[in-house]
CSV table of C-alpha atoms and ligand atoms in Angstrom, one decimal:
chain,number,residue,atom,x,y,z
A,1,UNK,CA,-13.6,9.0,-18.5
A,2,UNK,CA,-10.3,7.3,-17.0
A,3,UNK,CA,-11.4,4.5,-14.0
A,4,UNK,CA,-11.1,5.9,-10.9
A,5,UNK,CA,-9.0,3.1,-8.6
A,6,UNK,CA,-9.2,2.9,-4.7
A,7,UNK,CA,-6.2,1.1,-3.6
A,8,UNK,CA,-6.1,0.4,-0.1
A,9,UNK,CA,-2.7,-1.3,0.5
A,10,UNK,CA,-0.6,-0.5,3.9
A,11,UNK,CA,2.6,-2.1,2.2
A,12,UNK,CA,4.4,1.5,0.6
A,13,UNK,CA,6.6,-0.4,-2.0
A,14,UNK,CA,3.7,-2.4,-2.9
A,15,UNK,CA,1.2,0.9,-3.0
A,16,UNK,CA,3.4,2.9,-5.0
A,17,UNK,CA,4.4,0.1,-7.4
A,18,UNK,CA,0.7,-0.5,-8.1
A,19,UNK,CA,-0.3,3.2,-8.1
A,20,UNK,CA,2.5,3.6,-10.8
A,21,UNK,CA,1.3,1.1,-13.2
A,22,UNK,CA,-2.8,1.9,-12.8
A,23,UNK,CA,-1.2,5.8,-13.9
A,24,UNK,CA,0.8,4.9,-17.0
A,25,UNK,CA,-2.3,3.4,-18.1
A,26,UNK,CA,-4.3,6.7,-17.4
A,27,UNK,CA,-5.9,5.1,-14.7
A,28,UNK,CA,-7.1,7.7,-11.5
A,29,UNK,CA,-5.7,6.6,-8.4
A,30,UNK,CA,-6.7,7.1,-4.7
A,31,UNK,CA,-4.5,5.7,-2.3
A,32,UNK,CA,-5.2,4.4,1.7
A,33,UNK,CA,-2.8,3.1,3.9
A,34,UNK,CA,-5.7,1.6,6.2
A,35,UNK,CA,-9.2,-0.2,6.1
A,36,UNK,CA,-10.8,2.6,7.8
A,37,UNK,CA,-9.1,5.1,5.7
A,38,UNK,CA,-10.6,3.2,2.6
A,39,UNK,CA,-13.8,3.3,4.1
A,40,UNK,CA,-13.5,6.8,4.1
A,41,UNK,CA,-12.4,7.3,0.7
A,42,UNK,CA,-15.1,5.2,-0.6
A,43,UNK,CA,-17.6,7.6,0.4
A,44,UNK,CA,-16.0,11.0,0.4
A,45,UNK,CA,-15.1,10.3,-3.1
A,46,UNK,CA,-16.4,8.6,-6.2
A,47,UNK,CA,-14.9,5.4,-7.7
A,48,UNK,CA,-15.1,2.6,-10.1
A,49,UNK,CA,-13.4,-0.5,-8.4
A,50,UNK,CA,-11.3,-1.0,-5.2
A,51,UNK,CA,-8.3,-2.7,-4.9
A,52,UNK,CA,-8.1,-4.7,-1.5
A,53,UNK,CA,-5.3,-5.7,0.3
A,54,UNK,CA,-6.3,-8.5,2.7
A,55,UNK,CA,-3.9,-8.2,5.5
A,56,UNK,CA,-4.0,-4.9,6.7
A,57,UNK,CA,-3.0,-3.4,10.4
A,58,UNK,CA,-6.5,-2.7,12.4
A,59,UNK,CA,-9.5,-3.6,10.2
A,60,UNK,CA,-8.8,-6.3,7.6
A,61,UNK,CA,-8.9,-6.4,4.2
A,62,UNK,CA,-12.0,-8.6,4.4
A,63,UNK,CA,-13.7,-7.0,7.4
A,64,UNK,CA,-13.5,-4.1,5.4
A,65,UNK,CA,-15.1,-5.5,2.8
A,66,UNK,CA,-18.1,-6.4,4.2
A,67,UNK,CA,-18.6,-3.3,5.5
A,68,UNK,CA,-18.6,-1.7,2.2
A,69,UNK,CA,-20.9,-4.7,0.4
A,70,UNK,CA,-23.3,-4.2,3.7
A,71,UNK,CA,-23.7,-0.5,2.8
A,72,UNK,CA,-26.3,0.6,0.3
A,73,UNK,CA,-23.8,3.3,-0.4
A,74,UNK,CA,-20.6,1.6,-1.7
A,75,UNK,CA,-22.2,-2.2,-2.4
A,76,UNK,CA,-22.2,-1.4,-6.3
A,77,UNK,CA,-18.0,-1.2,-5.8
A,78,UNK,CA,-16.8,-4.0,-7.7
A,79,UNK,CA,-13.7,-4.8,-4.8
A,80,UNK,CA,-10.6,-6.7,-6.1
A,81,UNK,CA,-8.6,-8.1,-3.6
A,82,UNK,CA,-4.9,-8.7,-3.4
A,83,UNK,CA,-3.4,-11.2,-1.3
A,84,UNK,CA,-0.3,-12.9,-0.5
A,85,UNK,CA,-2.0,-16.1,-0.2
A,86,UNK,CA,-3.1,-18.6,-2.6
A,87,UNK,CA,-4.0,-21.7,-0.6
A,88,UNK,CA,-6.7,-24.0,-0.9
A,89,UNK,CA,-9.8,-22.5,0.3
A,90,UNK,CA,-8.6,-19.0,0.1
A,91,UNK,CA,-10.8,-18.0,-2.7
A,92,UNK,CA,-13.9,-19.2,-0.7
A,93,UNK,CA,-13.0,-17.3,2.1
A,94,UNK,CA,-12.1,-14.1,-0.5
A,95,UNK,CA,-15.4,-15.2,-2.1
A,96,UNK,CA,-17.7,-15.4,0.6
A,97,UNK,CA,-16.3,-11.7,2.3
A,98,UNK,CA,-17.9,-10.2,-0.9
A,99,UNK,CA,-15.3,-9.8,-3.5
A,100,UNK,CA,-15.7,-10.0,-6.4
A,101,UNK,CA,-12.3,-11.6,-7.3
A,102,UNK,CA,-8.7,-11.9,-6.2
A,103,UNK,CA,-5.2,-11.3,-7.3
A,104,UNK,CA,-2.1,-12.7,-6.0
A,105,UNK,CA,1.2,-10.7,-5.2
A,106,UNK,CA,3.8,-10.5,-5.9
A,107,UNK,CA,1.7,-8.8,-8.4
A,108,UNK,CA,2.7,-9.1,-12.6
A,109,UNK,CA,4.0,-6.0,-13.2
A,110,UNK,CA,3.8,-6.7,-17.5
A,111,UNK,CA,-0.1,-7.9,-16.7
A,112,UNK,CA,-1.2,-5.9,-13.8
A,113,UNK,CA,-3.0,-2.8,-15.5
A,114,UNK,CA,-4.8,-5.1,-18.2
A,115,UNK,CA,-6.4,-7.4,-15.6
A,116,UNK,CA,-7.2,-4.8,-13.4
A,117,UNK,CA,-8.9,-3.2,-16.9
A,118,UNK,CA,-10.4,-6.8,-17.4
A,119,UNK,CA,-12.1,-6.8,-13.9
A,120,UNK,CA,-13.5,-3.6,-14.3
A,121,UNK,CA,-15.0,-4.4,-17.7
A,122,UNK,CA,-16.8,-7.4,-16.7
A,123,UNK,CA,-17.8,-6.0,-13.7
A,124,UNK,CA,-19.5,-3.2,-14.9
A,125,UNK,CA,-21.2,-6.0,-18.0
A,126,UNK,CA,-22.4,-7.9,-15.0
A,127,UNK,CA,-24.1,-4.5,-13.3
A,128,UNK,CA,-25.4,-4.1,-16.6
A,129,UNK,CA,-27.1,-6.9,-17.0
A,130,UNK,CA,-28.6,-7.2,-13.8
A,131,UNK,CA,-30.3,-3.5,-14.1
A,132,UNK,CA,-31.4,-5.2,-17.6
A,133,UNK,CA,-33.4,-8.1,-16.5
B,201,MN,MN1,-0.7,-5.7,3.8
């Protein structure tokens, strides 16, 4: 079954841009403009991975990420998170909000579908294996 893909992204360039790659690659995309719309999504609607902006108008991206790995309901998301910034310390703050990894934009528009695919895959082999042990 194609990967269902929650984008919540406020930017519209940047959420259509990402949207259209994630599709050529037969990906299923659900698009929010907001934190709280993305909350909503999340559990109206079943999904395999969110993709998180960080800066977002109202909640932010991390905020809103906490929420969802505080909630018995969506804490299984694997939660991606794109941000503008890439400084020292900034994957230890994306780190400790509960995601479970990062990407910097401008995204790579050649490489974005195959690591979102990547993520996904070894997200879903660490689930695995913790329902294993
Ligand atoms: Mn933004």
């Amino acid at each position: 079954m194609n990967p269902r893909i929650l984008i919540i992204e406020d930017n519209e360039l940047n959420l259509e841009l990402a949207s259209d790659l994630l599709e050529v690659k037969g990906f299923v995309v659900l698009q929010a403009r907001s934190a709280e719309a993305g909350l909503r999504l999340a559990h109206q609607t079943a999904v395999d991975l969110v993709l998180m902006d960080l800066s977002l108008p109202g909640m932010d991206g991390l905020a809103a990420t906490h929420e969802l790995k505080q909630d018995p309901a969506t804490r299984h998301l694997p939660i991606l998170a794109l941000t503008a910034h890439a400084m020292r310390g900034d994957a230890e703050i994306i780190a400790q909000a509960g995601c479970d990894g990062y990407l910097t934009k401008p995204i790579d528009t050649r490489e974005f579908a195959n690591q979102v695919l990547a993520f996904l895959t070894s997200a879903r082999n660490r689930s695995g294996a913790l329902t294993a042990a």
